PDB file of N, CA, C and O in Angstrom:
ATOM      1  N   GLY A  29     -25.366   9.507 -48.005  1.00 69.00           N
ATOM      2  CA  GLY A  29     -25.565   9.102 -46.637  1.00 69.00           C
ATOM      3  C   GLY A  29     -25.617  10.284 -45.706  1.00 69.00           C
ATOM      4  O   GLY A  29     -25.295  11.401 -46.067  1.00 69.00           O
ATOM      5  N   ASP A  30     -26.046  10.029 -44.515  1.00 77.00           N
ATOM      6  CA  ASP A  30     -26.129  11.052 -43.473  1.00 77.00           C
ATOM      7  C   ASP A  30     -24.801  11.192 -42.759  1.00 77.00           C
ATOM      8  O   ASP A  30     -24.021  10.247 -42.674  1.00 77.00           O
ATOM      9  N   LEU A  31     -24.580  12.388 -42.234  1.00 78.00           N
ATOM     10  CA  LEU A  31     -23.404  12.615 -41.400  1.00 78.00           C
ATOM     11  C   LEU A  31     -23.733  12.235 -39.966  1.00 78.00           C
ATOM     12  O   LEU A  31     -24.850  12.452 -39.499  1.00 78.00           O
ATOM     13  N   ARG A  32     -22.768  11.668 -39.292  1.00 71.00           N
ATOM     14  CA  ARG A  32     -22.927  11.319 -37.887  1.00 71.00           C
ATOM     15  C   ARG A  32     -21.799  11.961 -37.101  1.00 71.00           C
ATOM     16  O   ARG A  32     -20.636  11.855 -37.480  1.00 71.00           O
ATOM     17  N   VAL A  33     -22.142  12.650 -36.031  1.00 68.00           N
ATOM     18  CA  VAL A  33     -21.135  13.282 -35.183  1.00 68.00           C
ATOM     19  C   VAL A  33     -20.805  12.328 -34.041  1.00 68.00           C
ATOM     20  O   VAL A  33     -21.687  11.911 -33.295  1.00 68.00           O
ATOM     21  N   GLN A  34     -19.549  11.970 -33.949  1.00 67.00           N
ATOM     22  CA  GLN A  34     -19.088  11.051 -32.907  1.00 67.00           C
ATOM     23  C   GLN A  34     -18.218  11.847 -31.939  1.00 67.00           C
ATOM     24  O   GLN A  34     -17.125  12.267 -32.304  1.00 67.00           O
ATOM     25  N   PRO A  35     -18.697  12.094 -30.710  1.00 67.00           N
ATOM     26  CA  PRO A  35     -17.853  12.833 -29.771  1.00 67.00           C
ATOM     27  C   PRO A  35     -16.618  12.020 -29.404  1.00 67.00           C
ATOM     28  O   PRO A  35     -16.678  10.801 -29.334  1.00 67.00           O
ATOM     29  N   SER A  36     -15.508  12.715 -29.224  1.00 76.00           N
ATOM     30  CA  SER A  36     -14.299  12.057 -28.759  1.00 76.00           C
ATOM     31  C   SER A  36     -13.574  12.999 -27.814  1.00 76.00           C
ATOM     32  O   SER A  36     -13.863  14.187 -27.760  1.00 76.00           O
ATOM     33  N   ALA A  37     -12.636  12.453 -27.082  1.00 82.00           N
ATOM     34  CA  ALA A  37     -11.920  13.237 -26.080  1.00 82.00           C
ATOM     35  C   ALA A  37     -10.465  12.814 -26.036  1.00 82.00           C
ATOM     36  O   ALA A  37     -10.081  11.808 -26.617  1.00 82.00           O
ATOM     37  N   ALA A  38      -9.676  13.605 -25.323  1.00 86.00           N
ATOM     38  CA  ALA A  38      -8.271  13.282 -25.067  1.00 86.00           C
ATOM     39  C   ALA A  38      -8.063  13.260 -23.560  1.00 86.00           C
ATOM     40  O   ALA A  38      -8.703  14.015 -22.828  1.00 86.00           O
ATOM     41  N   VAL A  39      -7.192  12.383 -23.107  1.00 88.00           N
ATOM     42  CA  VAL A  39      -6.868  12.276 -21.687  1.00 88.00           C
ATOM     43  C   VAL A  39      -5.361  12.380 -21.536  1.00 88.00           C
ATOM     44  O   VAL A  39      -4.617  11.652 -22.195  1.00 88.00           O
ATOM     45  N   ALA A  40      -4.921  13.303 -20.670  1.00 92.00           N
ATOM     46  CA  ALA A  40      -3.500  13.409 -20.345  1.00 92.00           C
ATOM     47  C   ALA A  40      -3.205  12.415 -19.227  1.00 92.00           C
ATOM     48  O   ALA A  40      -3.959  12.311 -18.259  1.00 92.00           O
ATOM     49  N   VAL A  41      -2.116  11.683 -19.370  1.00 93.00           N
ATOM     50  CA  VAL A  41      -1.759  10.611 -18.441  1.00 93.00           C
ATOM     51  C   VAL A  41      -0.372  10.888 -17.870  1.00 93.00           C
ATOM     52  O   VAL A  41       0.515  11.354 -18.581  1.00 93.00           O
ATOM     53  N   GLU A  42      -0.197  10.589 -16.592  1.00 95.00           N
ATOM     54  CA  GLU A  42       1.124  10.655 -15.972  1.00 95.00           C
ATOM     55  C   GLU A  42       1.400   9.302 -15.326  1.00 95.00           C
ATOM     56  O   GLU A  42       0.573   8.800 -14.565  1.00 95.00           O
ATOM     57  N   VAL A  43       2.553   8.707 -15.640  1.00 96.00           N
ATOM     58  CA  VAL A  43       2.949   7.417 -15.070  1.00 96.00           C
ATOM     59  C   VAL A  43       4.115   7.665 -14.124  1.00 96.00           C
ATOM     60  O   VAL A  43       5.127   8.252 -14.517  1.00 96.00           O
ATOM     61  N   VAL A  44       3.946   7.224 -12.876  1.00 95.00           N
ATOM     62  CA  VAL A  44       4.995   7.376 -11.862  1.00 95.00           C
ATOM     63  C   VAL A  44       5.209   6.041 -11.158  1.00 95.00           C
ATOM     64  O   VAL A  44       4.321   5.188 -11.137  1.00 95.00           O
ATOM     65  N   GLU A  45       6.397   5.869 -10.591  1.00 94.00           N
ATOM     66  CA  GLU A  45       6.674   4.685  -9.768  1.00 94.00           C
ATOM     67  C   GLU A  45       5.875   4.825  -8.476  1.00 94.00           C
ATOM     68  O   GLU A  45       5.910   5.877  -7.830  1.00 94.00           O
ATOM     69  N   SER A  46       5.155   3.775  -8.094  1.00 90.00           N
ATOM     70  CA  SER A  46       4.308   3.860  -6.900  1.00 90.00           C
ATOM     71  C   SER A  46       5.122   4.048  -5.622  1.00 90.00           C
ATOM     72  O   SER A  46       4.693   4.736  -4.705  1.00 90.00           O
ATOM     73  N   SER A  47       6.309   3.470  -5.563  1.00 91.00           N
ATOM     74  CA  SER A  47       7.102   3.553  -4.334  1.00 91.00           C
ATOM     75  C   SER A  47       7.798   4.899  -4.159  1.00 91.00           C
ATOM     76  O   SER A  47       7.897   5.403  -3.051  1.00 91.00           O
ATOM     77  N   SER A  48       8.251   5.511  -5.256  1.00 93.00           N
ATOM     78  CA  SER A  48       9.029   6.746  -5.147  1.00 93.00           C
ATOM     79  C   SER A  48       8.295   7.982  -5.666  1.00 93.00           C
ATOM     80  O   SER A  48       8.679   9.101  -5.351  1.00 93.00           O
ATOM     81  N   GLY A  49       7.268   7.779  -6.499  1.00 93.00           N
ATOM     82  CA  GLY A  49       6.573   8.919  -7.104  1.00 93.00           C
ATOM     83  C   GLY A  49       7.321   9.526  -8.271  1.00 93.00           C
ATOM     84  O   GLY A  49       6.917  10.542  -8.820  1.00 93.00           O
ATOM     85  N   ARG A  50       8.440   8.905  -8.674  1.00 95.00           N
ATOM     86  CA  ARG A  50       9.232   9.418  -9.798  1.00 95.00           C
ATOM     87  C   ARG A  50       8.567   9.110 -11.132  1.00 95.00           C
ATOM     88  O   ARG A  50       8.013   8.018 -11.317  1.00 95.00           O
ATOM     89  N   PRO A  51       8.644  10.054 -12.101  1.00 96.00           N
ATOM     90  CA  PRO A  51       8.082   9.810 -13.430  1.00 96.00           C
ATOM     91  C   PRO A  51       8.772   8.644 -14.120  1.00 96.00           C
ATOM     92  O   PRO A  51       9.969   8.412 -13.925  1.00 96.00           O
ATOM     93  N   VAL A  52       8.012   7.904 -14.935  1.00 96.00           N
ATOM     94  CA  VAL A  52       8.552   6.771 -15.690  1.00 96.00           C
ATOM     95  C   VAL A  52       8.532   7.136 -17.172  1.00 96.00           C
ATOM     96  O   VAL A  52       7.466   7.269 -17.775  1.00 96.00           O
ATOM     97  N   ALA A  53       9.708   7.334 -17.750  1.00 97.00           N
ATOM     98  CA  ALA A  53       9.830   7.622 -19.180  1.00 97.00           C
ATOM     99  C   ALA A  53       9.766   6.322 -19.967  1.00 97.00           C
ATOM    100  O   ALA A  53      10.243   5.285 -19.503  1.00 97.00           O
ATOM    101  N   GLY A  54       9.164   6.363 -21.143  1.00 97.00           N
ATOM    102  CA  GLY A  54       9.127   5.200 -22.023  1.00 97.00           C
ATOM    103  C   GLY A  54       8.099   4.153 -21.653  1.00 97.00           C
ATOM    104  O   GLY A  54       8.120   3.053 -22.191  1.00 97.00           O
ATOM    105  N   ALA A  55       7.167   4.485 -20.748  1.00 97.00           N
ATOM    106  CA  ALA A  55       6.106   3.533 -20.398  1.00 97.00           C
ATOM    107  C   ALA A  55       5.069   3.510 -21.518  1.00 97.00           C
ATOM    108  O   ALA A  55       4.724   4.546 -22.080  1.00 97.00           O
ATOM    109  N   ALA A  56       4.577   2.325 -21.832  1.00 97.00           N
ATOM    110  CA  ALA A  56       3.509   2.178 -22.824  1.00 97.00           C
ATOM    111  C   ALA A  56       2.177   2.230 -22.087  1.00 97.00           C
ATOM    112  O   ALA A  56       1.955   1.465 -21.154  1.00 97.00           O
ATOM    113  N   VAL A  57       1.310   3.163 -22.497  1.00 96.00           N
ATOM    114  CA  VAL A  57      -0.010   3.304 -21.878  1.00 96.00           C
ATOM    115  C   VAL A  57      -1.051   2.926 -22.921  1.00 96.00           C
ATOM    116  O   VAL A  57      -1.053   3.458 -24.028  1.00 96.00           O
ATOM    117  N   THR A  58      -1.924   1.996 -22.574  1.00 95.00           N
ATOM    118  CA  THR A  58      -2.942   1.493 -23.491  1.00 95.00           C
ATOM    119  C   THR A  58      -4.316   1.634 -22.857  1.00 95.00           C
ATOM    120  O   THR A  58      -4.469   1.417 -21.663  1.00 95.00           O
ATOM    121  N   VAL A  59      -5.311   1.992 -23.686  1.00 92.00           N
ATOM    122  CA  VAL A  59      -6.701   1.986 -23.241  1.00 92.00           C
ATOM    123  C   VAL A  59      -7.259   0.612 -23.586  1.00 92.00           C
ATOM    124  O   VAL A  59      -7.417   0.277 -24.764  1.00 92.00           O
ATOM    125  N   LEU A  60      -7.519  -0.184 -22.562  1.00 90.00           N
ATOM    126  CA  LEU A  60      -8.036  -1.533 -22.801  1.00 90.00           C
ATOM    127  C   LEU A  60      -9.431  -1.451 -23.425  1.00 90.00           C
ATOM    128  O   LEU A  60     -10.233  -0.607 -23.052  1.00 90.00           O
ATOM    129  N   PHE A  61      -9.701  -2.300 -24.370  1.00 85.00           N
ATOM    130  CA  PHE A  61     -10.985  -2.436 -25.065  1.00 85.00           C
ATOM    131  C   PHE A  61     -11.294  -1.296 -26.038  1.00 85.00           C
ATOM    132  O   PHE A  61     -12.327  -1.304 -26.667  1.00 85.00           O
ATOM    133  N   GLN A  62     -10.431  -0.263 -26.155  1.00 81.00           N
ATOM    134  CA  GLN A  62     -10.632   0.799 -27.150  1.00 81.00           C
ATOM    135  C   GLN A  62      -9.457   0.884 -28.104  1.00 81.00           C
ATOM    136  O   GLN A  62      -9.637   1.244 -29.242  1.00 81.00           O
ATOM    137  N   GLY A  63      -8.249   0.623 -27.611  1.00 80.00           N
ATOM    138  CA  GLY A  63      -7.106   0.563 -28.492  1.00 80.00           C
ATOM    139  C   GLY A  63      -6.150   1.724 -28.518  1.00 80.00           C
ATOM    140  O   GLY A  63      -4.972   1.506 -28.750  1.00 80.00           O
ATOM    141  N   PRO A  64      -6.562   3.006 -28.292  1.00 85.00           N
ATOM    142  CA  PRO A  64      -5.557   4.065 -28.345  1.00 85.00           C
ATOM    143  C   PRO A  64      -4.412   3.799 -27.369  1.00 85.00           C
ATOM    144  O   PRO A  64      -4.626   3.210 -26.305  1.00 85.00           O
ATOM    145  N   ALA A  65      -3.221   4.228 -27.747  1.00 93.00           N
ATOM    146  CA  ALA A  65      -2.045   4.025 -26.902  1.00 93.00           C
ATOM    147  C   ALA A  65      -1.099   5.210 -27.063  1.00 93.00           C
ATOM    148  O   ALA A  65      -1.178   5.952 -28.047  1.00 93.00           O
ATOM    149  N   CYS A  66      -0.213   5.386 -26.092  1.00 95.00           N
ATOM    150  CA  CYS A  66       0.833   6.409 -26.174  1.00 95.00           C
ATOM    151  C   CYS A  66       2.022   5.937 -25.353  1.00 95.00           C
ATOM    152  O   CYS A  66       1.921   4.985 -24.577  1.00 95.00           O
ATOM    153  N   THR A  67       3.159   6.594 -25.541  1.00 97.00           N
ATOM    154  CA  THR A  67       4.377   6.301 -24.791  1.00 97.00           C
ATOM    155  C   THR A  67       4.781   7.547 -24.025  1.00 97.00           C
ATOM    156  O   THR A  67       4.807   8.650 -24.595  1.00 97.00           O
ATOM    157  N   THR A  68       5.099   7.387 -22.744  1.00 96.00           N
ATOM    158  CA  THR A  68       5.421   8.535 -21.909  1.00 96.00           C
ATOM    159  C   THR A  68       6.766   9.157 -22.282  1.00 96.00           C
ATOM    160  O   THR A  68       7.693   8.480 -22.711  1.00 96.00           O
ATOM    161  N   ASP A  69       6.836  10.481 -22.079  1.00 97.00           N
ATOM    162  CA  ASP A  69       8.067  11.232 -22.335  1.00 97.00           C
ATOM    163  C   ASP A  69       8.938  11.243 -21.073  1.00 97.00           C
ATOM    164  O   ASP A  69       8.655  10.521 -20.110  1.00 97.00           O
ATOM    165  N   SER A  70       9.965  12.082 -21.042  1.00 97.00           N
ATOM    166  CA  SER A  70      10.893  12.116 -19.908  1.00 97.00           C
ATOM    167  C   SER A  70      10.226  12.570 -18.610  1.00 97.00           C
ATOM    168  O   SER A  70      10.739  12.314 -17.530  1.00 97.00           O
ATOM    169  N   ARG A  71       9.079  13.238 -18.710  1.00 97.00           N
ATOM    170  CA  ARG A  71       8.332  13.664 -17.513  1.00 97.00           C
ATOM    171  C   ARG A  71       7.308  12.619 -17.080  1.00 97.00           C
ATOM    172  O   ARG A  71       6.534  12.853 -16.160  1.00 97.00           O
ATOM    173  N   GLY A  72       7.244  11.483 -17.820  1.00 96.00           N
ATOM    174  CA  GLY A  72       6.288  10.431 -17.493  1.00 96.00           C
ATOM    175  C   GLY A  72       4.887  10.716 -17.989  1.00 96.00           C
ATOM    176  O   GLY A  72       3.931  10.113 -17.524  1.00 96.00           O
ATOM    177  N   THR A  73       4.746  11.643 -18.954  1.00 96.00           N
ATOM    178  CA  THR A  73       3.417  12.026 -19.430  1.00 96.00           C
ATOM    179  C   THR A  73       3.223  11.707 -20.907  1.00 96.00           C
ATOM    180  O   THR A  73       4.174  11.647 -21.681  1.00 96.00           O
ATOM    181  N   CYS A  74       1.960  11.510 -21.284  1.00 96.00           N
ATOM    182  CA  CYS A  74       1.561  11.363 -22.678  1.00 96.00           C
ATOM    183  C   CYS A  74       0.066  11.664 -22.777  1.00 96.00           C
ATOM    184  O   CYS A  74      -0.613  11.793 -21.757  1.00 96.00           O
ATOM    185  N   VAL A  75      -0.440  11.790 -24.004  1.00 94.00           N
ATOM    186  CA  VAL A  75      -1.848  12.112 -24.224  1.00 94.00           C
ATOM    187  C   VAL A  75      -2.474  11.028 -25.093  1.00 94.00           C
ATOM    188  O   VAL A  75      -1.937  10.672 -26.142  1.00 94.00           O
ATOM    189  N   LEU A  76      -3.608  10.534 -24.633  1.00 92.00           N
ATOM    190  CA  LEU A  76      -4.396   9.560 -25.398  1.00 92.00           C
ATOM    191  C   LEU A  76      -5.508  10.323 -26.101  1.00 92.00           C
ATOM    192  O   LEU A  76      -6.312  10.995 -25.444  1.00 92.00           O
ATOM    193  N   ASP A  77      -5.555  10.252 -27.436  1.00 89.00           N
ATOM    194  CA  ASP A  77      -6.550  10.977 -28.233  1.00 89.00           C
ATOM    195  C   ASP A  77      -7.615  10.040 -28.780  1.00 89.00           C
ATOM    196  O   ASP A  77      -7.410   8.837 -28.876  1.00 89.00           O
ATOM    197  N   GLY A  78      -8.738  10.641 -29.211  1.00 86.00           N
ATOM    198  CA  GLY A  78      -9.775   9.896 -29.903  1.00 86.00           C
ATOM    199  C   GLY A  78     -10.550   8.937 -29.029  1.00 86.00           C
ATOM    200  O   GLY A  78     -11.045   7.916 -29.498  1.00 86.00           O
ATOM    201  N   LEU A  79     -10.670   9.261 -27.749  1.00 87.00           N
ATOM    202  CA  LEU A  79     -11.376   8.378 -26.819  1.00 87.00           C
ATOM    203  C   LEU A  79     -12.878   8.610 -26.886  1.00 87.00           C
ATOM    204  O   LEU A  79     -13.335   9.731 -27.039  1.00 87.00           O
ATOM    205  N   LEU A  80     -13.632   7.550 -26.731  1.00 84.00           N
ATOM    206  CA  LEU A  80     -15.089   7.634 -26.715  1.00 84.00           C
ATOM    207  C   LEU A  80     -15.569   7.879 -25.294  1.00 84.00           C
ATOM    208  O   LEU A  80     -14.940   7.424 -24.336  1.00 84.00           O
ATOM    209  N   PRO A  81     -16.696   8.595 -25.125  1.00 85.00           N
ATOM    210  CA  PRO A  81     -17.238   8.792 -23.786  1.00 85.00           C
ATOM    211  C   PRO A  81     -17.561   7.456 -23.123  1.00 85.00           C
ATOM    212  O   PRO A  81     -17.956   6.502 -23.794  1.00 85.00           O
ATOM    213  N   GLY A  82     -17.381   7.402 -21.821  1.00 88.00           N
ATOM    214  CA  GLY A  82     -17.675   6.199 -21.056  1.00 88.00           C
ATOM    215  C   GLY A  82     -16.516   5.817 -20.169  1.00 88.00           C
ATOM    216  O   GLY A  82     -15.515   6.528 -20.081  1.00 88.00           O
ATOM    217  N   PRO A  83     -16.621   4.675 -19.500  1.00 91.00           N
ATOM    218  CA  PRO A  83     -15.554   4.235 -18.605  1.00 91.00           C
ATOM    219  C   PRO A  83     -14.317   3.786 -19.380  1.00 91.00           C
ATOM    220  O   PRO A  83     -14.429   3.263 -20.490  1.00 91.00           O
ATOM    221  N   LEU A  84     -13.154   4.044 -18.802  1.00 90.00           N
ATOM    222  CA  LEU A  84     -11.880   3.640 -19.408  1.00 90.00           C
ATOM    223  C   LEU A  84     -11.068   2.846 -18.399  1.00 90.00           C
ATOM    224  O   LEU A  84     -11.071   3.157 -17.212  1.00 90.00           O
ATOM    225  N   VAL A  85     -10.355   1.859 -18.902  1.00 93.00           N
ATOM    226  CA  VAL A  85      -9.357   1.152 -18.104  1.00 93.00           C
ATOM    227  C   VAL A  85      -8.026   1.388 -18.804  1.00 93.00           C
ATOM    228  O   VAL A  85      -7.850   1.020 -19.964  1.00 93.00           O
ATOM    229  N   LEU A  86      -7.105   2.044 -18.100  1.00 94.00           N
ATOM    230  CA  LEU A  86      -5.779   2.342 -18.648  1.00 94.00           C
ATOM    231  C   LEU A  86      -4.783   1.364 -18.050  1.00 94.00           C
ATOM    232  O   LEU A  86      -4.814   1.086 -16.847  1.00 94.00           O
ATOM    233  N   GLU A  87      -3.880   0.864 -18.896  1.00 95.00           N
ATOM    234  CA  GLU A  87      -2.823  -0.022 -18.416  1.00 95.00           C
ATOM    235  C   GLU A  87      -1.479   0.570 -18.829  1.00 95.00           C
ATOM    236  O   GLU A  87      -1.305   0.964 -19.976  1.00 95.00           O
ATOM    237  N   ALA A  88      -0.563   0.649 -17.878  1.00 96.00           N
ATOM    238  CA  ALA A  88       0.793   1.135 -18.151  1.00 96.00           C
ATOM    239  C   ALA A  88       1.780   0.012 -17.921  1.00 96.00           C
ATOM    240  O   ALA A  88       1.691  -0.711 -16.924  1.00 96.00           O
ATOM    241  N   THR A  89       2.711  -0.147 -18.863  1.00 96.00           N
ATOM    242  CA  THR A  89       3.770  -1.137 -18.725  1.00 96.00           C
ATOM    243  C   THR A  89       5.105  -0.475 -19.004  1.00 96.00           C
ATOM    244  O   THR A  89       5.201   0.404 -19.870  1.00 96.00           O
ATOM    245  N   ALA A  90       6.121  -0.870 -18.261  1.00 96.00           N
ATOM    246  CA  ALA A  90       7.478  -0.358 -18.458  1.00 96.00           C
ATOM    247  C   ALA A  90       8.467  -1.450 -18.085  1.00 96.00           C
ATOM    248  O   ALA A  90       8.218  -2.223 -17.151  1.00 96.00           O
ATOM    249  N   ARG A  91       9.555  -1.497 -18.806  1.00 94.00           N
ATOM    250  CA  ARG A  91      10.580  -2.518 -18.559  1.00 94.00           C
ATOM    251  C   ARG A  91      11.078  -2.445 -17.120  1.00 94.00           C
ATOM    252  O   ARG A  91      11.392  -1.383 -16.608  1.00 94.00           O
ATOM    253  N   GLY A  92      11.111  -3.600 -16.474  1.00 93.00           N
ATOM    254  CA  GLY A  92      11.652  -3.687 -15.128  1.00 93.00           C
ATOM    255  C   GLY A  92      10.676  -3.324 -14.016  1.00 93.00           C
ATOM    256  O   GLY A  92      11.046  -3.353 -12.844  1.00 93.00           O
ATOM    257  N   LEU A  93       9.435  -2.968 -14.366  1.00 93.00           N
ATOM    258  CA  LEU A  93       8.441  -2.600 -13.352  1.00 93.00           C
ATOM    259  C   LEU A  93       7.168  -3.407 -13.572  1.00 93.00           C
ATOM    260  O   LEU A  93       6.825  -3.725 -14.717  1.00 93.00           O
ATOM    261  N   PRO A  94       6.433  -3.705 -12.504  1.00 93.00           N
ATOM    262  CA  PRO A  94       5.159  -4.404 -12.694  1.00 93.00           C
ATOM    263  C   PRO A  94       4.149  -3.477 -13.376  1.00 93.00           C
ATOM    264  O   PRO A  94       4.218  -2.254 -13.219  1.00 93.00           O
ATOM    265  N   ALA A  95       3.243  -4.059 -14.143  1.00 94.00           N
ATOM    266  CA  ALA A  95       2.217  -3.271 -14.846  1.00 94.00           C
ATOM    267  C   ALA A  95       1.326  -2.577 -13.829  1.00 94.00           C
ATOM    268  O   ALA A  95       1.126  -3.046 -12.717  1.00 94.00           O
ATOM    269  N   GLY A  96       0.804  -1.421 -14.241  1.00 94.00           N
ATOM    270  CA  GLY A  96      -0.134  -0.675 -13.403  1.00 94.00           C
ATOM    271  C   GLY A  96      -1.424  -0.455 -14.162  1.00 94.00           C
ATOM    272  O   GLY A  96      -1.445  -0.466 -15.395  1.00 94.00           O
ATOM    273  N   GLU A  97      -2.509  -0.260 -13.427  1.00 94.00           N
ATOM    274  CA  GLU A  97      -3.813  -0.067 -14.047  1.00 94.00           C
ATOM    275  C   GLU A  97      -4.541   1.070 -13.343  1.00 94.00           C
ATOM    276  O   GLU A  97      -4.390   1.252 -12.139  1.00 94.00           O
ATOM    277  N   ALA A  98      -5.298   1.842 -14.110  1.00 93.00           N
ATOM    278  CA  ALA A  98      -6.117   2.913 -13.542  1.00 93.00           C
ATOM    279  C   ALA A  98      -7.452   2.927 -14.265  1.00 93.00           C
ATOM    280  O   ALA A  98      -7.541   2.570 -15.442  1.00 93.00           O
ATOM    281  N   ARG A  99      -8.474   3.336 -13.553  1.00 92.00           N
ATOM    282  CA  ARG A  99      -9.814   3.444 -14.134  1.00 92.00           C
ATOM    283  C   ARG A  99     -10.264   4.895 -14.054  1.00 92.00           C
ATOM    284  O   ARG A  99     -10.016   5.565 -13.054  1.00 92.00           O
ATOM    285  N   THR A 100     -10.942   5.356 -15.127  1.00 90.00           N
ATOM    286  CA  THR A 100     -11.470   6.710 -15.159  1.00 90.00           C
ATOM    287  C   THR A 100     -12.694   6.716 -16.058  1.00 90.00           C
ATOM    288  O   THR A 100     -13.079   5.683 -16.599  1.00 90.00           O
ATOM    289  N   ARG A 101     -13.292   7.862 -16.241  1.00 89.00           N
ATOM    290  CA  ARG A 101     -14.480   7.973 -17.096  1.00 89.00           C
ATOM    291  C   ARG A 101     -14.339   9.242 -17.931  1.00 89.00           C
ATOM    292  O   ARG A 101     -13.970  10.288 -17.426  1.00 89.00           O
ATOM    293  N   VAL A 102     -14.661   9.127 -19.220  1.00 86.00           N
ATOM    294  CA  VAL A 102     -14.720  10.277 -20.114  1.00 86.00           C
ATOM    295  C   VAL A 102     -16.181  10.685 -20.233  1.00 86.00           C
ATOM    296  O   VAL A 102     -17.046   9.852 -20.499  1.00 86.00           O
ATOM    297  N   VAL A 103     -16.440  11.964 -19.979  1.00 81.00           N
ATOM    298  CA  VAL A 103     -17.806  12.480 -20.043  1.00 81.00           C
ATOM    299  C   VAL A 103     -17.922  13.428 -21.218  1.00 81.00           C
ATOM    300  O   VAL A 103     -17.102  14.335 -21.379  1.00 81.00           O
ATOM    301  N   ALA A 104     -18.933  13.231 -22.052  1.00 71.00           N
ATOM    302  CA  ALA A 104     -19.184  14.129 -23.192  1.00 71.00           C
ATOM    303  C   ALA A 104     -19.835  15.396 -22.671  1.00 71.00           C
ATOM    304  O   ALA A 104     -20.761  15.347 -21.862  1.00 71.00           O
ATOM    305  N   LYS A 105     -19.338  16.549 -23.134  1.00 67.00           N
ATOM    306  CA  LYS A 105     -19.900  17.830 -22.727  1.00 67.00           C
ATOM    307  C   LYS A 105     -20.732  18.413 -23.848  1.00 67.00           C
ATOM    308  O   LYS A 105     -20.382  18.272 -25.015  1.00 67.00           O
ATOM    309  N   ASP A 106     -21.799  19.090 -23.496  1.00 60.00           N
ATOM    310  CA  ASP A 106     -22.578  19.826 -24.498  1.00 60.00           C
ATOM    311  C   ASP A 106     -21.793  21.057 -24.908  1.00 60.00           C
ATOM    312  O   ASP A 106     -21.136  21.673 -24.091  1.00 60.00           O
ATOM    313  N   ARG A 107     -21.872  21.391 -26.178  1.00 55.00           N
ATOM    314  CA  ARG A 107     -21.150  22.594 -26.644  1.00 55.00           C
ATOM    315  C   ARG A 107     -22.077  23.741 -26.785  1.00 55.00           C
ATOM    316  O   ARG A 107     -23.182  23.679 -27.015  1.00 55.00           O
TER     317      ARG A 107
END
């Protein structure tokens, strides 16, 4: 068979409380409709790997806080 090159990317995410701006540790971040997920560290950050180019909808959930959503786009770069 032929080889196929599939571009992928990683996105660094930071989850903070909207009212205070404080980082949220242990939040689950999911890419809707693609599946990759990560859990935030003590700084409220994590990295989502293996993302396909195109629009993304990210959802963050954490115990005791309402879910949050963000939209972004991954752009493939020429090498």
